[in-house]
XYZ file of C-alpha atoms in Angstrom:
307
model
C 130.293 118.199 31.120
C 130.336 121.924 30.270
C 131.257 124.638 32.709
C 127.661 125.883 32.954
C 126.316 122.449 33.815
C 129.125 121.874 36.307
C 128.350 125.173 38.086
C 124.615 124.418 38.062
C 124.873 120.893 39.447
C 127.487 121.900 42.060
C 125.414 124.907 43.146
C 122.247 122.859 43.570
C 124.130 120.184 45.546
C 125.625 122.782 47.914
C 122.253 124.460 48.489
C 120.554 121.126 49.176
C 123.393 120.141 51.499
C 123.012 123.378 53.468
C 119.270 122.832 53.776
C 119.808 119.192 54.800
C 122.292 120.116 57.555
C 119.861 122.643 59.040
C 116.871 120.306 58.707
C 118.578 117.180 60.035
C 117.900 117.697 63.803
C 114.197 118.235 63.158
C 113.777 115.347 60.718
C 115.905 112.964 62.801
C 113.915 113.715 65.963
C 110.588 113.222 64.182
C 111.559 109.901 62.604
C 113.515 108.335 65.465
C 111.660 109.651 68.533
C 108.462 111.628 68.004
C 106.751 109.179 65.652
C 107.667 106.234 67.929
C 106.510 107.708 71.264
C 103.171 108.195 73.040
C 101.740 111.717 73.200
C 99.050 111.304 75.866
C 99.303 111.507 79.654
C 96.407 109.156 80.371
C 97.825 105.986 78.856
C 98.705 103.118 81.221
C 102.452 102.846 81.731
C 103.267 106.417 80.829
C 105.841 107.713 83.290
C 106.998 111.151 84.444
C 109.920 111.768 86.811
C 110.320 115.169 88.465
C 113.236 116.273 90.591
C 114.054 119.338 92.634
C 115.898 120.783 95.581
C 114.431 121.703 98.938
C 116.192 123.895 101.503
C 115.169 122.843 104.987
C 116.217 126.004 106.805
C 119.285 124.382 108.393
C 121.725 124.971 105.541
C 120.930 121.524 104.202
C 119.728 120.823 100.695
C 117.413 117.878 100.165
C 116.752 116.174 96.859
C 113.083 115.463 96.098
C 111.997 112.988 93.422
C 108.426 112.485 92.224
C 108.145 109.330 90.097
C 104.635 109.371 88.625
C 103.113 106.590 86.501
C 99.594 106.437 85.102
C 98.119 103.021 85.950
C 94.679 103.423 84.342
C 91.128 104.169 85.520
C 92.087 107.735 86.454
C 94.740 106.523 88.930
C 98.389 107.529 89.261
C 101.106 105.717 91.201
C 103.402 108.262 92.853
C 106.685 107.241 94.470
C 108.073 110.180 96.435
C 111.608 110.128 97.833
C 113.720 112.517 99.883
C 117.508 112.304 99.899
C 120.269 114.167 101.692
C 122.855 115.849 99.469
C 124.975 117.508 102.171
C 127.885 115.053 101.836
C 127.849 114.739 98.065
C 127.799 116.998 95.065
C 124.452 116.201 93.436
C 123.467 117.710 90.107
C 120.210 117.186 88.240
C 120.267 117.350 84.470
C 116.713 118.240 83.552
C 114.817 116.850 80.595
C 115.087 119.994 78.504
C 118.902 119.834 78.581
C 120.628 119.059 75.294
C 123.205 116.853 76.995
C 122.954 114.445 79.949
C 119.169 114.848 80.045
C 117.410 112.609 82.522
C 120.421 112.097 84.787
C 121.168 112.703 88.450
C 124.897 112.880 89.066
C 126.188 112.264 92.592
C 125.461 110.004 95.546
C 122.433 111.293 97.456
C 121.609 109.414 100.674
C 117.996 108.245 100.805
C 116.140 109.561 103.861
C 112.609 108.407 103.137
C 110.426 107.008 100.394
C 106.657 106.809 100.152
C 104.319 105.401 97.515
C 100.703 106.472 97.065
C 97.953 105.805 94.532
C 96.324 109.131 93.682
C 93.332 109.936 91.526
C 92.905 112.755 89.022
C 91.380 115.219 91.488
C 94.366 115.102 93.871
C 96.099 118.521 94.130
C 99.439 117.060 92.998
C 97.957 115.421 89.900
C 95.929 118.530 89.016
C 99.113 120.618 89.321
C 101.411 118.314 87.367
C 98.829 117.463 84.682
C 96.250 120.256 84.340
C 93.578 120.048 81.658
C 93.006 123.721 80.855
C 94.044 125.929 83.770
C 96.464 126.050 86.684
C 96.303 127.732 90.089
C 99.320 129.915 90.740
C 100.344 132.154 93.577
C 100.840 135.599 92.086
C 100.361 139.186 93.249
C 100.185 137.835 96.805
C 97.076 135.777 96.193
C 96.116 132.556 94.479
C 94.775 132.844 90.957
C 93.347 130.218 88.627
C 94.524 131.089 85.151
C 94.553 129.650 81.657
C 97.768 128.371 80.097
C 98.971 130.194 77.000
C 101.854 129.678 74.580
C 105.046 131.513 75.441
C 106.129 133.106 72.184
C 108.949 135.386 73.305
C 111.694 134.315 73.445
C 111.589 131.421 70.952
C 109.117 129.027 72.538
C 110.963 125.798 71.759
C 113.457 124.171 74.089
C 115.186 122.900 70.935
C 116.328 119.613 72.455
C 116.224 116.957 69.738
C 117.902 114.496 72.132
C 115.007 114.723 74.571
C 111.676 116.424 73.892
C 112.192 117.939 70.449
C 110.848 121.433 69.858
C 107.693 121.759 71.969
C 105.644 124.836 72.593
C 106.000 126.030 76.173
C 102.818 127.037 77.997
C 102.778 129.486 80.905
C 100.090 131.012 83.138
C 98.155 133.866 81.558
C 99.237 136.566 84.004
C 99.232 140.384 83.781
C 101.912 141.937 81.592
C 104.236 143.003 84.439
C 104.476 139.349 85.492
C 104.899 137.749 82.076
C 108.702 137.874 82.182
C 108.669 135.777 85.360
C 105.971 133.336 84.293
C 108.413 130.781 82.884
C 109.064 129.675 86.466
C 105.796 127.770 86.048
C 105.725 126.163 82.612
C 104.138 123.193 80.867
C 104.291 121.023 77.767
C 101.092 119.922 76.043
C 100.013 116.329 75.479
C 97.015 115.285 73.406
C 94.762 114.956 76.467
C 96.214 117.450 78.956
C 99.328 119.410 79.836
C 102.277 118.082 81.806
C 104.629 120.114 83.926
C 107.983 121.295 82.602
C 109.091 123.380 85.582
C 107.487 124.514 88.817
C 108.621 126.968 91.433
C 107.104 126.380 94.845
C 106.303 129.480 96.836
C 106.314 129.654 100.623
C 104.402 132.397 102.437
C 107.644 134.071 103.521
C 109.255 134.222 100.080
C 110.864 137.676 100.035
C 110.309 140.249 97.333
C 113.436 140.932 95.299
C 114.187 144.532 94.386
C 110.524 145.502 94.573
C 109.486 148.039 91.995
C 106.246 149.234 90.469
C 105.367 148.916 86.784
C 101.917 149.833 85.501
C 100.730 150.024 89.072
C 101.694 146.458 89.996
C 104.776 144.981 91.684
C 107.014 143.134 89.231
C 109.206 141.174 91.621
C 106.635 139.078 93.458
C 106.643 135.335 94.102
C 105.107 133.337 91.265
C 104.547 129.632 91.631
C 102.554 126.883 93.281
C 102.144 126.072 96.960
C 103.521 123.045 98.857
C 99.942 121.853 99.337
C 99.533 121.641 95.570
C 102.472 119.225 95.492
C 101.151 117.154 98.420
C 104.221 117.919 100.541
C 102.228 117.778 103.807
C 100.949 114.361 102.708
C 104.206 112.918 101.376
C 106.833 114.132 103.855
C 107.033 111.814 106.913
C 105.940 113.247 110.258
C 109.299 112.365 111.855
C 111.168 114.427 109.281
C 108.730 117.323 109.651
C 109.189 117.330 113.445
C 112.966 116.967 113.266
C 113.304 119.820 110.799
C 110.899 122.007 112.757
C 108.480 122.458 109.863
C 104.902 123.390 110.602
C 102.439 123.309 107.742
C 99.631 124.735 109.852
C 101.723 127.784 110.703
C 103.110 127.797 107.153
C 106.690 127.535 108.405
C 107.746 124.997 105.790
C 110.714 125.079 103.440
C 110.608 126.288 99.862
C 111.432 124.192 96.831
C 113.409 126.537 94.649
C 112.856 124.482 91.526
C 111.074 121.320 90.431
C 111.584 120.151 86.874
C 110.951 117.264 84.524
C 113.874 114.833 84.495
C 112.570 112.190 82.136
C 109.422 110.779 80.565
C 108.460 108.409 77.785
C 105.846 110.904 76.562
C 106.802 113.339 73.829
C 104.905 116.660 73.788
C 102.209 116.466 71.124
C 102.340 120.116 70.104
C 105.679 120.942 68.495
C 106.857 124.177 66.894
C 108.174 122.571 63.724
C 108.441 125.811 61.737
C 110.119 127.618 64.610
C 112.522 124.702 65.021
C 113.560 124.862 61.368
C 114.019 128.612 61.587
C 116.082 128.311 64.768
C 118.204 125.542 63.279
C 118.938 127.614 60.174
C 119.810 130.772 62.112
C 121.415 129.399 65.293
C 121.926 125.660 65.621
C 123.687 124.784 62.344
C 124.785 128.303 61.407
C 127.088 129.447 59.896
C 127.827 126.142 58.099
C 124.442 126.067 56.373
C 124.786 129.753 55.428
C 128.192 129.182 53.864
C 127.054 126.157 51.855
C 123.918 127.881 50.582
C 125.829 131.068 49.753
C 128.448 129.080 47.837
C 125.650 127.318 45.953
C 124.036 130.633 45.032
C 127.371 131.999 43.800
C 127.850 128.924 41.614
C 124.357 129.295 40.181
C 125.110 132.952 39.389
C 128.315 131.874 37.639
C 126.327 129.238 35.768
C 123.909 131.885 34.574
C 126.790 133.969 33.221
C 128.496 131.055 31.525
C 127.864 130.300 27.871
C 128.837 126.609 28.126
């Protein structure tokens, strides 16, 4: 084999290897997970588990779990549990995490558990799985708003071990609030959206470093209300009385975060092009860069070689 042919073949192999390394996470996720999984919310057996922390006002942190399964005919089975974490170090690894996704580490002590069958017009179901719009608490009042793709920063979670490279959808709020809108975010299934993260806002949530931009406050609470998550319906009366909560007077605790832990549904709308770009520039870099650059150099040498 002549020098020119050796340079040419070696250069092409290195370039293809660089491209393959960068493309592997996307291709592997599509073949092994995406193509094998359901993409609709309303399919019997499809399951969504949400977890979050609730501060009860007495320096205690409670763990909340919503285990939601679609059972057909517009009905959802919701198993809601509350656990005490005060004597154990409990950590939730949310579904969008690259590692340990879908895990709760620690030994929470179960306080209560309740199971309900809810239909599609229940506030919890409409909040977790909206069709086109979501009601959020923003600018000190409730607003029903459309969901739009978050494009900046890169919209994908880039988690090939869990949900791939989905577009993230956020409430369509005024510009001064856009940077905070990812506190309420969704993935999109073929028939509706499903919640990624939710921040629950109590009426006494304080403003943080209030400032004015374009005539509107930028540091205001953005999220959903406890009523939208059926907290008054799901939390036992004994626990409400013991903790001194009062939903009528709005003196209830605030969930600082509620996020998707696991589901068998893969988001239908994926940013495949963005995922490839991110993989080339961030995930597999600089290995792919080096291989491709070496391949280009060899092809240049091949072009200058006689034989």
